[in-house]
């Protein structure tokens, strides 16, 4: 973690630990330099990060203020691969159905830019929060990049494993989503009926080198899973 | 528009005009300084903006590359208030039902932090793209901030009007969303049946000074409206 990220995390923790309400004014830049004993440019980078992440807003010439904290029980849509990270106020779990090595379908191959004879890990699991079904996930990892996966890893955070153990740098992702009608195959996994609504999210994750390594489809329970996004015009 | 934003826009236009495919390498920073005749720090800011907006990715020590451009027909979820801006490859329109001044409901008052006797503009409209219904929108603007609105404005872009005519600086927004089952009231607007799926998005927009001025609820047609988000781990 870079210095400015560390400082950003500390400022964010301070806000959440003290439950600072929206519009609370934080110390100015000079004050933060004193408090965290880092350079001005580190503080500015940290503040810009917190602004992008929806934690604070800055008014030129006036100060730094706390933004509305996220509502409990809402998933941060931009960090939803961090299921466990994001729902750290709620206990999450995964029920894993399979972890298999397979030949990818045409759709998976296209999304992951697979070569002809390439194999992928195929993982099917149910995501649960406080015992409630949040979503049904099918994900595909390129074996040439994520060389090993097993059930135990899939029961916890695959992304923590990919980052911390495989040392893969996760760079960016493309997400596509829409509301859908559940079909007969998926509905039972969510305890719903065919025809019921769901949110279908497909996402491709790339390494920092721009190589796609994971394609996931999650179908979210329409009543249990709700999301928030904090955006900033900058 | 600030200098770095202008340069970012020019670089983005160049990528889209030439239809540069994913992973195309752009000139390095020195080359871009030459090309756009601006300072190094302006180029760096412009590149960071493009990276955040999902247009490029940068590999340390290796270069600057084009990201996958968005798929045609998908709405950019983070810029969806820019309906007209975002769908500039498709002709969009609004069918306005009413533009009224009303006393806000408790829900609207809470989301907009209204004072007791405050009034709001209430606008109900259908959003269309290429003649297809995308979504049914109900939005509420605080009259003390957006002092005047009419049907003609609502038929075009309220946000352009708010920015360019009212000179309100739009700072950030909080978005909350989930899949829902359509009820009997809303379904006919979308040409769908009660019980059909939809994506319900509620959003609160704030000025750069942190004051909420618009609360909108859009219910999107599950088959016509699809979205994308490009995110970056930074």
XYZ file of N, CA, C and O in Angstrom, chain A residues 4 22-23 49 52-53 57-59 67-71 74 77-78 111 113 170-181 195-199 203 206 208-212 222-223 225-234, chain B residues 4 22-23 49 52-53 57-59 67-71 74 77-78 111 113 170-181 195-199 203 206 208-212 222-223 225-234:
440
model
N 0.055 7.406 0.555
C -1.171 8.207 0.513
C -2.414 7.329 0.707
O -3.412 7.761 1.282
N -22.708 13.539 8.365
C -22.528 14.284 7.114
C -22.313 15.772 7.414
O -22.906 16.302 8.344
N -21.459 16.392 6.610
C -21.167 17.816 6.689
C -20.275 18.211 7.865
O -20.002 19.394 8.059
N -8.316 10.830 -3.158
C -8.774 9.439 -3.145
C -10.077 9.299 -2.359
O -11.032 8.665 -2.814
N -12.934 10.731 -4.350
C -13.373 9.813 -5.407
C -14.173 8.657 -4.838
O -15.075 8.146 -5.476
N -13.799 8.223 -3.636
C -14.484 7.084 -3.025
C -15.727 7.493 -2.251
O -16.341 6.670 -1.587
N -16.152 15.458 0.816
C -16.162 16.410 -0.292
C -15.370 17.625 0.125
O -15.267 17.935 1.312
N -14.777 18.290 -0.857
C -13.931 19.442 -0.582
C -14.558 20.669 -1.223
O -14.977 20.616 -2.371
N -14.635 21.741 -0.463
C -15.090 23.006 -1.044
C -13.896 23.943 -1.078
O -13.301 24.244 -0.041
N -18.930 13.168 3.819
C -20.116 12.846 3.019
C -20.998 11.862 3.767
O -20.566 11.228 4.731
N -22.220 11.745 3.273
C -23.158 10.752 3.808
C -22.489 9.384 3.822
O -22.049 8.912 2.776
N -22.400 8.734 4.972
C -21.844 7.383 4.917
C -22.840 6.447 4.244
O -24.027 6.758 4.161
N -22.336 5.335 3.746
C -23.224 4.398 3.058
C -24.286 3.858 4.016
O -24.092 3.825 5.230
N -25.403 3.466 3.443
C -26.451 2.902 4.283
C -26.137 1.442 4.580
O -25.668 0.705 3.723
N -26.419 -2.069 2.225
C -26.260 -1.842 0.787
C -24.853 -2.261 0.379
O -23.892 -1.961 1.075
N -21.455 -0.979 -5.088
C -21.497 -1.604 -6.417
C -20.141 -1.575 -7.119
O -19.839 -2.443 -7.924
N -19.350 -0.555 -6.826
C -18.053 -0.450 -7.497
C -17.004 -1.350 -6.862
O -15.939 -1.537 -7.404
N -14.983 -13.065 -23.823
C -14.804 -12.073 -22.774
C -13.410 -12.100 -22.163
O -12.889 -11.071 -21.732
N -10.686 -13.244 -23.790
C -9.670 -13.275 -24.864
C -8.821 -14.543 -24.763
O -7.597 -14.475 -24.844
N -4.588 -6.443 -9.584
C -5.874 -6.236 -10.228
C -5.973 -4.773 -10.633
O -5.815 -3.874 -9.802
N -6.189 -4.550 -11.925
C -6.124 -3.186 -12.437
C -7.461 -2.510 -12.576
O -7.711 -1.451 -12.021
N -8.365 -3.117 -13.357
C -9.638 -2.448 -13.610
C -10.662 -3.482 -14.030
O -10.344 -4.675 -14.195
N -11.902 -3.040 -14.181
C -12.943 -3.985 -14.588
C -13.988 -3.293 -15.455
O -14.176 -2.084 -15.374
N -14.639 -4.086 -16.298
C -15.802 -3.635 -17.072
C -17.001 -4.396 -16.551
O -16.991 -5.626 -16.513
N -18.055 -3.642 -16.186
C -19.252 -4.238 -15.620
C -20.419 -3.962 -16.552
O -20.588 -2.826 -16.999
N -21.249 -4.960 -16.811
C -22.444 -4.775 -17.623
C -23.608 -5.331 -16.832
O -23.505 -6.426 -16.269
N -24.721 -4.604 -16.785
C -25.823 -5.131 -15.976
C -27.184 -4.643 -16.428
O -27.319 -3.633 -17.110
N -28.178 -5.395 -16.040
C -29.567 -5.072 -16.335
C -30.483 -5.915 -15.451
O -30.052 -6.926 -14.894
N -31.730 -5.484 -15.352
C -32.727 -6.301 -14.662
C -33.152 -7.419 -15.617
O -33.219 -7.218 -16.830
N -33.402 -8.599 -15.080
C -33.842 -9.737 -15.904
C -35.009 -10.471 -15.229
O -35.294 -10.250 -14.052
N -35.627 -11.332 -16.014
C -36.608 -12.275 -15.481
C -35.888 -13.581 -15.213
O -35.187 -14.088 -16.091
N -39.588 -16.125 -13.650
C -40.365 -14.916 -13.941
C -40.147 -13.818 -12.925
O -40.421 -12.650 -13.209
N -39.653 -14.180 -11.737
C -39.343 -13.151 -10.732
C -38.179 -12.280 -11.226
O -37.355 -12.728 -12.018
N -38.096 -11.051 -10.724
C -37.003 -10.172 -11.153
C -35.665 -10.545 -10.521
O -35.633 -11.230 -9.482
N -34.604 -10.090 -11.140
C -33.254 -10.227 -10.588
C -32.373 -9.183 -11.254
O -32.711 -8.662 -12.316
N -31.256 -8.898 -10.615
C -30.268 -8.033 -11.248
C -29.145 -8.933 -11.731
O -28.557 -9.687 -10.952
N -19.157 -9.150 -15.270
C -17.990 -8.292 -15.053
C -16.728 -8.988 -15.530
O -16.539 -10.183 -15.311
N -9.465 -7.183 -15.171
C -8.179 -7.145 -15.862
C -7.050 -6.949 -14.859
O -7.228 -6.301 -13.825
N -3.328 -5.177 -13.945
C -2.833 -3.824 -14.247
C -2.170 -3.789 -15.625
O -2.034 -2.729 -16.212
N -1.763 -4.944 -16.146
C -1.172 -4.989 -17.488
C -2.244 -5.087 -18.574
O -1.927 -5.260 -19.746
N -3.517 -4.998 -18.192
C -4.594 -4.966 -19.180
C -5.029 -6.337 -19.662
O -5.756 -6.441 -20.658
N -4.608 -7.401 -18.960
C -4.972 -8.749 -19.395
C -6.209 -9.233 -18.630
O -6.217 -9.209 -17.397
N -7.265 -9.660 -19.334
C -8.442 -10.143 -18.614
C -8.136 -11.485 -17.946
O -7.530 -12.353 -18.565
N -33.629 -10.114 -5.976
C -34.158 -8.742 -6.110
C -34.564 -8.138 -4.787
O -34.565 -6.907 -4.644
N -34.872 -8.943 -3.818
C -35.339 -8.368 -2.569
C -34.218 -8.268 -1.538
O -34.211 -7.379 -0.707
N -30.717 -8.119 -2.208
C -29.501 -7.392 -2.574
C -29.832 -6.000 -3.083
O -30.592 -5.848 -4.034
N -29.271 -5.011 -2.433
C -29.423 -3.641 -2.930
C -28.064 -2.962 -2.889
O -27.194 -3.336 -2.121
N -27.917 -1.971 -3.723
C -26.596 -1.427 -4.010
C -26.544 0.079 -3.865
O -27.563 0.748 -4.005
N -25.343 0.578 -3.639
C -25.168 2.032 -3.714
C -23.893 2.348 -4.478
O -22.970 1.536 -4.563
N -23.897 3.536 -5.058
C -22.729 4.061 -5.754
C -22.611 5.518 -5.347
O -23.591 6.249 -5.390
N -21.437 5.913 -4.918
C -21.227 7.333 -4.657
C -20.360 7.857 -5.775
O -19.259 7.360 -5.992
N -20.875 8.838 -6.503
C -20.051 9.328 -7.602
C -19.704 10.782 -7.394
O -20.307 11.485 -6.589
N -18.728 11.207 -8.132
C -18.204 12.551 -7.998
C -17.990 13.109 -9.384
O -17.525 12.399 -10.255
N -18.322 14.389 -9.556
C -18.296 14.933 -10.914
C -16.874 15.100 -11.444
O -16.656 15.254 -12.626
N -15.880 15.097 -10.569
C -14.495 15.284 -11.037
C -14.007 14.107 -11.858
O -14.133 12.985 -11.434
N -6.700 20.742 -18.174
C -6.462 19.292 -18.218
C -7.716 18.531 -18.678
O -7.628 17.505 -19.344
N -8.855 -1.751 -28.477
C -8.297 -2.002 -27.147
C -6.819 -2.382 -27.254
O -6.422 -3.054 -28.200
N -6.045 -1.937 -26.264
C -4.617 -2.238 -26.149
C -3.736 -1.482 -27.141
O -2.524 -1.705 -27.184
N -7.411 11.429 -15.330
C -8.861 11.572 -15.544
C -9.368 10.497 -16.521
O -10.379 9.855 -16.272
N -9.481 7.144 -14.825
C -10.646 7.025 -13.935
C -11.927 6.818 -14.731
O -12.846 6.148 -14.281
N -11.994 7.441 -15.920
C -13.203 7.335 -16.729
C -13.208 6.095 -17.625
O -14.082 5.944 -18.478
N -5.673 2.752 -19.907
C -4.982 2.262 -18.713
C -3.497 2.518 -18.901
O -3.006 2.607 -20.022
N -2.808 2.704 -17.768
C -1.393 3.035 -17.814
C -0.612 1.910 -17.151
O -0.986 1.452 -16.081
N 0.458 1.475 -17.803
C 1.336 0.493 -17.164
C 2.653 1.191 -16.866
O 3.313 1.707 -17.774
N -8.410 1.414 -23.474
C -9.284 0.400 -22.887
C -10.410 0.065 -23.853
O -10.677 0.810 -24.791
N -11.062 -1.042 -23.565
C -12.248 -1.435 -24.325
C -13.224 -0.260 -24.359
O -13.638 0.213 -23.314
N -13.632 0.208 -25.537
C -14.656 1.252 -25.523
C -15.993 0.651 -25.098
O -16.187 -0.558 -25.185
N -16.874 1.508 -24.628
C -18.177 1.019 -24.167
C -18.933 0.377 -25.316
O -18.722 0.696 -26.485
N -19.819 -0.544 -24.949
C -20.631 -1.188 -25.982
C -21.779 -0.275 -26.375
O -22.382 0.380 -25.527
N -25.414 0.712 -24.428
C -25.366 0.626 -22.967
C -25.257 2.038 -22.395
O -24.510 2.861 -22.912
N -23.571 4.088 -16.382
C -24.348 4.171 -15.140
C -23.887 5.320 -14.247
O -24.676 5.882 -13.508
N -22.616 5.664 -14.337
C -22.111 6.732 -13.472
C -22.422 8.110 -14.028
O -22.265 9.105 -13.353
N -34.729 13.067 1.893
C -33.596 12.926 0.974
C -32.992 14.267 0.582
O -31.798 14.360 0.319
N -33.209 17.045 2.493
C -32.988 17.878 3.690
C -33.794 19.171 3.599
O -33.261 20.261 3.851
N -22.584 21.206 -9.982
C -22.992 19.883 -9.518
C -21.762 19.157 -8.993
O -20.769 19.013 -9.714
N -21.829 18.737 -7.739
C -20.641 18.192 -7.092
C -20.571 16.683 -7.089
O -19.638 16.093 -7.614
N -21.577 16.053 -6.508
C -21.514 14.600 -6.382
C -22.919 14.043 -6.211
O -23.892 14.812 -6.120
N -23.027 12.726 -6.208
C -24.347 12.122 -6.047
C -24.250 10.811 -5.285
O -23.210 10.148 -5.280
N -25.348 10.455 -4.623
C -25.507 9.147 -3.994
C -26.590 8.405 -4.748
O -27.702 8.910 -4.897
N -26.275 7.200 -5.202
C -27.207 6.392 -5.996
C -27.533 5.131 -5.216
O -26.633 4.483 -4.694
N -28.803 4.767 -5.178
C -29.224 3.518 -4.529
C -30.073 2.753 -5.524
O -30.946 3.344 -6.165
N -29.837 1.452 -5.672
C -30.630 0.742 -6.670
C -30.786 -0.736 -6.386
O -30.016 -1.330 -5.638
N -31.815 -1.292 -6.985
C -32.103 -2.723 -6.873
C -33.096 -3.118 -7.956
O -33.763 -2.256 -8.537
N -33.177 -4.414 -8.209
C -34.217 -4.920 -9.109
C -35.530 -4.949 -8.333
O -35.543 -5.208 -7.131
N -36.629 -4.646 -9.012
C -37.948 -4.665 -8.360
C -38.966 -5.364 -9.266
O -38.703 -5.598 -10.448
N -40.114 -5.654 -8.662
C -41.282 -6.101 -9.419
C -42.144 -4.890 -9.703
O -42.472 -4.134 -8.777
N -45.674 -7.057 -12.054
C -44.930 -8.279 -11.755
C -43.692 -8.433 -12.626
O -42.778 -9.178 -12.281
N -43.644 -7.714 -13.750
C -42.449 -7.765 -14.594
C -41.273 -7.112 -13.857
O -41.474 -6.257 -12.995
N -40.047 -7.488 -14.227
C -38.886 -6.900 -13.551
C -38.599 -5.475 -14.014
O -39.040 -5.070 -15.106
N -37.869 -4.742 -13.199
C -37.383 -3.414 -13.564
C -36.192 -3.096 -12.677
O -35.997 -3.727 -11.635
N -35.405 -2.135 -13.108
C -34.326 -1.651 -12.260
C -34.760 -0.307 -11.698
O -35.094 0.605 -12.452
N -31.562 8.510 -6.768
C -30.295 9.242 -6.730
C -30.506 10.626 -6.136
O -31.495 11.298 -6.442
N -25.975 16.520 -5.250
C -25.532 17.608 -4.385
C -24.763 18.647 -5.192
O -24.102 18.319 -6.172
N -21.582 21.410 -5.380
C -20.198 21.283 -4.893
C -20.094 21.730 -3.438
O -19.148 21.365 -2.747
N -21.064 22.524 -2.975
C -21.067 22.951 -1.568
C -21.717 21.910 -0.655
O -21.918 22.150 0.534
N -22.095 20.751 -1.205
C -22.627 19.673 -0.384
C -24.111 19.778 -0.106
O -24.638 19.053 0.745
N -24.812 20.660 -0.819
C -26.240 20.833 -0.573
C -27.046 19.982 -1.554
O -26.857 20.088 -2.765
N -27.960 19.133 -1.064
C -28.760 18.326 -1.991
C -29.763 19.207 -2.731
O -30.412 20.051 -2.111
N -36.743 -3.351 -18.149
C -35.734 -4.402 -17.976
C -35.138 -4.890 -19.280
O -34.007 -5.378 -19.308
N -35.853 -4.752 -20.346
C -35.337 -5.281 -21.598
C -34.653 -4.207 -22.445
O -33.730 -4.494 -23.192
N -33.260 -1.147 -21.243
C -32.169 -0.374 -20.636
C -31.111 -1.294 -20.048
O -31.406 -2.138 -19.209
N -29.885 -1.131 -20.510
C -28.782 -1.875 -19.928
C -27.623 -0.924 -19.692
O -27.500 0.095 -20.364
N -26.786 -1.262 -18.758
C -25.819 -0.311 -18.229
C -24.414 -0.878 -18.224
O -24.222 -2.086 -18.182
N -23.466 0.037 -18.215
C -22.097 -0.400 -17.977
C -21.422 0.562 -17.015
O -21.810 1.726 -16.886
N -20.420 0.021 -16.335
C -19.584 0.810 -15.431
C -18.159 0.359 -15.670
O -17.887 -0.839 -15.703
N -17.272 1.301 -15.877
C -15.861 0.937 -15.987
C -15.198 1.395 -14.711
O -15.256 2.582 -14.376
N -14.625 0.466 -13.970
C -14.022 0.909 -12.720
C -12.532 0.659 -12.735
O -12.012 -0.095 -13.544
N -11.870 1.313 -11.834
C -10.424 1.267 -11.763
C -10.030 1.121 -10.315
O -10.615 1.746 -9.453
N -9.032 0.272 -10.072
C -8.730 -0.056 -8.675
C -8.089 1.117 -7.933
O -8.033 1.121 -6.720
N -7.599 2.110 -8.670
C -6.946 3.236 -7.983
C -7.919 4.065 -7.174
O -8.923 4.496 -7.685
